[in-house]
């Protein structure tokens, strides 16, 4: 009986984990997975005395579009188009500094953030003086994840 309860609990846990995974090409709003990654980033920032990055819906939409374009093959994996994305953000928020982190693969929120923190440039953005952010993870049809985080700081 005890084994049956453990198996049932494991099944419920797996269902919960699967419900937290982002669906392919979600363009509606920030997902729990996006929020979880941002929470890990903000926890890291807190440990070094920095204020949290604030989710901004307009920046998220721009990050989401880039992740989606990489996932569906409409854009190469990379920072191509960052000037246009920066211009879109500045048009909404005014003059400022914009930076971007991208990644691909799969992993937990902690694994994704740790991979960024292991990279000097990505870590510099995460630990920068930025105040607003948009972070989106999209899973491609073949199961590969594409991540875009855009940072903004007003001048």
PDB file of C-alpha atoms in Angstrom:
ATOM      1  CA  UNK A   1       0.000   0.000   0.000  1.00  0.00           C
ATOM      2  CA  UNK A   2       2.847   2.387   0.917  1.00  0.00           C
ATOM      3  CA  UNK A   3       4.444   1.802  -2.520  1.00  0.00           C
ATOM      4  CA  UNK A   4       1.130   2.568  -4.196  1.00  0.00           C
ATOM      5  CA  UNK A   5       0.894   5.863  -2.315  1.00  0.00           C
ATOM      6  CA  UNK A   6       4.471   6.748  -3.338  1.00  0.00           C
ATOM      7  CA  UNK A   7       3.716   5.945  -6.975  1.00  0.00           C
ATOM      8  CA  UNK A   8       0.520   8.013  -6.828  1.00  0.00           C
ATOM      9  CA  UNK A   9       2.409  10.923  -5.268  1.00  0.00           C
ATOM     10  CA  UNK A  10       5.114  10.659  -7.923  1.00  0.00           C
ATOM     11  CA  UNK A  11       2.459  10.669 -10.662  1.00  0.00           C
ATOM     12  CA  UNK A  12       0.867  13.831  -9.230  1.00  0.00           C
ATOM     13  CA  UNK A  13       4.315  15.460  -8.959  1.00  0.00           C
ATOM     14  CA  UNK A  14       5.095  14.620 -12.605  1.00  0.00           C
ATOM     15  CA  UNK A  15       1.733  16.034 -13.679  1.00  0.00           C
ATOM     16  CA  UNK A  16       2.554  19.228 -11.743  1.00  0.00           C
ATOM     17  CA  UNK A  17       5.971  19.530 -13.395  1.00  0.00           C
ATOM     18  CA  UNK A  18       4.486  18.997 -16.839  1.00  0.00           C
ATOM     19  CA  UNK A  19       1.866  21.669 -16.196  1.00  0.00           C
ATOM     20  CA  UNK A  20       4.662  24.150 -15.439  1.00  0.00           C
ATOM     21  CA  UNK A  21       6.398  23.579 -18.774  1.00  0.00           C
ATOM     22  CA  UNK A  22       5.800  26.214 -21.397  1.00  0.00           C
ATOM     23  CA  UNK A  23       3.893  25.149 -24.478  1.00  0.00           C
ATOM     24  CA  UNK A  24       5.305  25.705 -27.944  1.00  0.00           C
ATOM     25  CA  UNK A  25       4.879  29.186 -29.399  1.00  0.00           C
ATOM     26  CA  UNK A  26       2.949  30.719 -26.525  1.00  0.00           C
ATOM     27  CA  UNK A  27       2.626  34.406 -27.372  1.00  0.00           C
ATOM     28  CA  UNK A  28      -0.096  35.344 -24.910  1.00  0.00           C
ATOM     29  CA  UNK A  29       1.694  36.147 -21.682  1.00  0.00           C
ATOM     30  CA  UNK A  30       4.547  35.332 -19.374  1.00  0.00           C
ATOM     31  CA  UNK A  31       4.442  31.695 -18.257  1.00  0.00           C
ATOM     32  CA  UNK A  32       5.225  30.082 -14.929  1.00  0.00           C
ATOM     33  CA  UNK A  33       8.512  28.828 -16.416  1.00  0.00           C
ATOM     34  CA  UNK A  34       9.454  32.389 -17.449  1.00  0.00           C
ATOM     35  CA  UNK A  35       8.583  33.614 -13.948  1.00  0.00           C
ATOM     36  CA  UNK A  36      10.567  30.825 -12.323  1.00  0.00           C
ATOM     37  CA  UNK A  37      13.704  31.736 -14.283  1.00  0.00           C
ATOM     38  CA  UNK A  38      13.262  35.405 -13.374  1.00  0.00           C
ATOM     39  CA  UNK A  39      12.774  34.449  -9.718  1.00  0.00           C
ATOM     40  CA  UNK A  40      16.105  32.588  -9.751  1.00  0.00           C
ATOM     41  CA  UNK A  41      17.797  35.603 -11.333  1.00  0.00           C
ATOM     42  CA  UNK A  42      16.274  37.946  -8.770  1.00  0.00           C
ATOM     43  CA  UNK A  43      17.310  35.608  -5.934  1.00  0.00           C
ATOM     44  CA  UNK A  44      20.886  35.799  -7.245  1.00  0.00           C
ATOM     45  CA  UNK A  45      20.684  39.591  -7.479  1.00  0.00           C
ATOM     46  CA  UNK A  46      19.388  39.737  -3.902  1.00  0.00           C
ATOM     47  CA  UNK A  47      22.339  37.670  -2.632  1.00  0.00           C
ATOM     48  CA  UNK A  48      24.735  40.302  -3.983  1.00  0.00           C
ATOM     49  CA  UNK A  49      22.729  43.292  -2.756  1.00  0.00           C
ATOM     50  CA  UNK A  50      21.020  44.280  -6.001  1.00  0.00           C
ATOM     51  CA  UNK A  51      17.331  45.146  -6.359  1.00  0.00           C
ATOM     52  CA  UNK A  52      15.123  42.763  -8.311  1.00  0.00           C
ATOM     53  CA  UNK A  53      14.554  43.172 -12.008  1.00  0.00           C
ATOM     54  CA  UNK A  54      10.938  44.090 -12.679  1.00  0.00           C
ATOM     55  CA  UNK A  55       9.023  42.177 -15.347  1.00  0.00           C
ATOM     56  CA  UNK A  56       7.809  44.502 -18.092  1.00  0.00           C
ATOM     57  CA  UNK A  57       5.121  43.190 -20.427  1.00  0.00           C
ATOM     58  CA  UNK A  58       6.235  45.219 -23.464  1.00  0.00           C
ATOM     59  CA  UNK A  59       9.834  44.017 -23.099  1.00  0.00           C
ATOM     60  CA  UNK A  60       8.560  40.469 -22.545  1.00  0.00           C
ATOM     61  CA  UNK A  61       6.620  40.625 -25.826  1.00  0.00           C
ATOM     62  CA  UNK A  62       9.802  41.594 -27.680  1.00  0.00           C
ATOM     63  CA  UNK A  63      11.829  38.847 -25.968  1.00  0.00           C
ATOM     64  CA  UNK A  64       9.047  36.348 -26.616  1.00  0.00           C
ATOM     65  CA  UNK A  65       8.973  37.191 -30.313  1.00  0.00           C
ATOM     66  CA  UNK A  66      12.736  36.635 -30.582  1.00  0.00           C
ATOM     67  CA  UNK A  67      12.546  33.303 -28.721  1.00  0.00           C
ATOM     68  CA  UNK A  68       9.639  32.233 -30.903  1.00  0.00           C
ATOM     69  CA  UNK A  69      11.444  33.250 -34.100  1.00  0.00           C
ATOM     70  CA  UNK A  70      14.518  31.248 -33.084  1.00  0.00           C
ATOM     71  CA  UNK A  71      12.360  28.256 -32.106  1.00  0.00           C
ATOM     72  CA  UNK A  72      10.430  28.157 -35.374  1.00  0.00           C
ATOM     73  CA  UNK A  73      13.445  28.855 -37.598  1.00  0.00           C
ATOM     74  CA  UNK A  74      12.481  32.386 -38.634  1.00  0.00           C
ATOM     75  CA  UNK A  75      15.646  33.750 -37.001  1.00  0.00           C
ATOM     76  CA  UNK A  76      19.055  32.212 -36.497  1.00  0.00           C
ATOM     77  CA  UNK A  77      20.097  31.507 -32.932  1.00  0.00           C
ATOM     78  CA  UNK A  78      21.888  34.677 -31.900  1.00  0.00           C
ATOM     79  CA  UNK A  79      21.606  38.383 -31.326  1.00  0.00           C
ATOM     80  CA  UNK A  80      20.738  39.355 -34.909  1.00  0.00           C
ATOM     81  CA  UNK A  81      18.071  42.041 -34.753  1.00  0.00           C
ATOM     82  CA  UNK A  82      19.109  43.394 -31.335  1.00  0.00           C
ATOM     83  CA  UNK A  83      19.216  46.931 -32.754  1.00  0.00           C
ATOM     84  CA  UNK A  84      15.587  46.672 -33.855  1.00  0.00           C
ATOM     85  CA  UNK A  85      14.564  45.153 -30.502  1.00  0.00           C
ATOM     86  CA  UNK A  86      16.395  47.956 -28.682  1.00  0.00           C
ATOM     87  CA  UNK A  87      14.682  50.579 -30.845  1.00  0.00           C
ATOM     88  CA  UNK A  88      11.268  49.056 -30.013  1.00  0.00           C
ATOM     89  CA  UNK A  89      12.000  49.213 -26.272  1.00  0.00           C
ATOM     90  CA  UNK A  90      13.335  52.776 -26.424  1.00  0.00           C
ATOM     91  CA  UNK A  91      10.237  53.827 -28.395  1.00  0.00           C
ATOM     92  CA  UNK A  92       8.103  52.661 -25.447  1.00  0.00           C
ATOM     93  CA  UNK A  93      10.313  53.516 -22.472  1.00  0.00           C
ATOM     94  CA  UNK A  94      12.493  56.350 -23.706  1.00  0.00           C
ATOM     95  CA  UNK A  95      16.228  56.662 -23.979  1.00  0.00           C
ATOM     96  CA  UNK A  96      18.110  53.980 -22.113  1.00  0.00           C
ATOM     97  CA  UNK A  97      20.521  51.095 -22.128  1.00  0.00           C
ATOM     98  CA  UNK A  98      19.392  47.734 -23.533  1.00  0.00           C
ATOM     99  CA  UNK A  99      21.182  44.388 -23.263  1.00  0.00           C
ATOM    100  CA  UNK A 100      20.238  40.828 -24.120  1.00  0.00           C
ATOM    101  CA  UNK A 101      20.990  37.288 -22.971  1.00  0.00           C
ATOM    102  CA  UNK A 102      20.051  34.281 -25.074  1.00  0.00           C
ATOM    103  CA  UNK A 103      20.463  30.556 -24.625  1.00  0.00           C
ATOM    104  CA  UNK A 104      19.225  27.304 -26.064  1.00  0.00           C
ATOM    105  CA  UNK A 105      18.867  23.770 -24.805  1.00  0.00           C
ATOM    106  CA  UNK A 106      16.859  22.633 -21.852  1.00  0.00           C
ATOM    107  CA  UNK A 107      17.100  22.567 -18.112  1.00  0.00           C
ATOM    108  CA  UNK A 108      15.643  23.729 -14.868  1.00  0.00           C
ATOM    109  CA  UNK A 109      15.431  27.431 -14.130  1.00  0.00           C
ATOM    110  CA  UNK A 110      18.489  27.066 -11.896  1.00  0.00           C
ATOM    111  CA  UNK A 111      20.476  25.322 -14.645  1.00  0.00           C
ATOM    112  CA  UNK A 112      19.625  28.011 -17.206  1.00  0.00           C
ATOM    113  CA  UNK A 113      20.565  30.827 -14.832  1.00  0.00           C
ATOM    114  CA  UNK A 114      23.751  29.053 -13.720  1.00  0.00           C
ATOM    115  CA  UNK A 115      24.806  28.672 -17.354  1.00  0.00           C
ATOM    116  CA  UNK A 116      24.350  32.426 -17.834  1.00  0.00           C
ATOM    117  CA  UNK A 117      26.218  33.183 -14.617  1.00  0.00           C
ATOM    118  CA  UNK A 118      29.123  31.036 -15.843  1.00  0.00           C
ATOM    119  CA  UNK A 119      29.504  33.367 -18.844  1.00  0.00           C
ATOM    120  CA  UNK A 120      31.174  36.735 -18.181  1.00  0.00           C
ATOM    121  CA  UNK A 121      28.965  38.700 -20.596  1.00  0.00           C
ATOM    122  CA  UNK A 122      25.696  37.121 -19.499  1.00  0.00           C
ATOM    123  CA  UNK A 123      26.617  37.511 -15.829  1.00  0.00           C
ATOM    124  CA  UNK A 124      27.452  41.180 -16.416  1.00  0.00           C
ATOM    125  CA  UNK A 125      23.934  41.734 -17.755  1.00  0.00           C
ATOM    126  CA  UNK A 126      22.271  39.821 -14.896  1.00  0.00           C
ATOM    127  CA  UNK A 127      24.293  41.759 -12.329  1.00  0.00           C
ATOM    128  CA  UNK A 128      24.018  45.101 -14.147  1.00  0.00           C
ATOM    129  CA  UNK A 129      22.172  48.226 -13.063  1.00  0.00           C
ATOM    130  CA  UNK A 130      19.187  47.308 -15.221  1.00  0.00           C
ATOM    131  CA  UNK A 131      15.735  47.800 -13.715  1.00  0.00           C
ATOM    132  CA  UNK A 132      13.254  46.304 -16.209  1.00  0.00           C
ATOM    133  CA  UNK A 133      13.334  42.982 -17.995  1.00  0.00           C
ATOM    134  CA  UNK A 134      11.429  40.615 -20.215  1.00  0.00           C
ATOM    135  CA  UNK A 135      12.340  36.933 -20.250  1.00  0.00           C
ATOM    136  CA  UNK A 136      10.768  34.301 -22.477  1.00  0.00           C
ATOM    137  CA  UNK A 137      11.430  30.601 -23.016  1.00  0.00           C
ATOM    138  CA  UNK A 138       9.906  28.886 -26.051  1.00  0.00           C
ATOM    139  CA  UNK A 139      10.076  25.193 -26.915  1.00  0.00           C
ATOM    140  CA  UNK A 140      10.489  24.349 -30.582  1.00  0.00           C
ATOM    141  CA  UNK A 141       8.608  21.588 -32.353  1.00  0.00           C
ATOM    142  CA  UNK A 142      11.650  19.322 -31.962  1.00  0.00           C
ATOM    143  CA  UNK A 143      11.773  19.896 -28.190  1.00  0.00           C
ATOM    144  CA  UNK A 144      14.677  22.352 -28.005  1.00  0.00           C
ATOM    145  CA  UNK A 145      14.200  25.417 -25.804  1.00  0.00           C
ATOM    146  CA  UNK A 146      15.147  28.962 -26.796  1.00  0.00           C
ATOM    147  CA  UNK A 147      15.577  31.646 -24.140  1.00  0.00           C
ATOM    148  CA  UNK A 148      15.734  35.410 -24.537  1.00  0.00           C
ATOM    149  CA  UNK A 149      16.121  37.869 -21.680  1.00  0.00           C
ATOM    150  CA  UNK A 150      16.195  41.562 -22.503  1.00  0.00           C
ATOM    151  CA  UNK A 151      17.325  44.130 -19.927  1.00  0.00           C
ATOM    152  CA  UNK A 152      16.569  47.863 -19.830  1.00  0.00           C
ATOM    153  CA  UNK A 153      17.840  50.786 -17.770  1.00  0.00           C
ATOM    154  CA  UNK A 154      16.562  54.344 -18.407  1.00  0.00           C
ATOM    155  CA  UNK A 155      19.047  57.166 -19.031  1.00  0.00           C
TER     156      UNK A 155
END
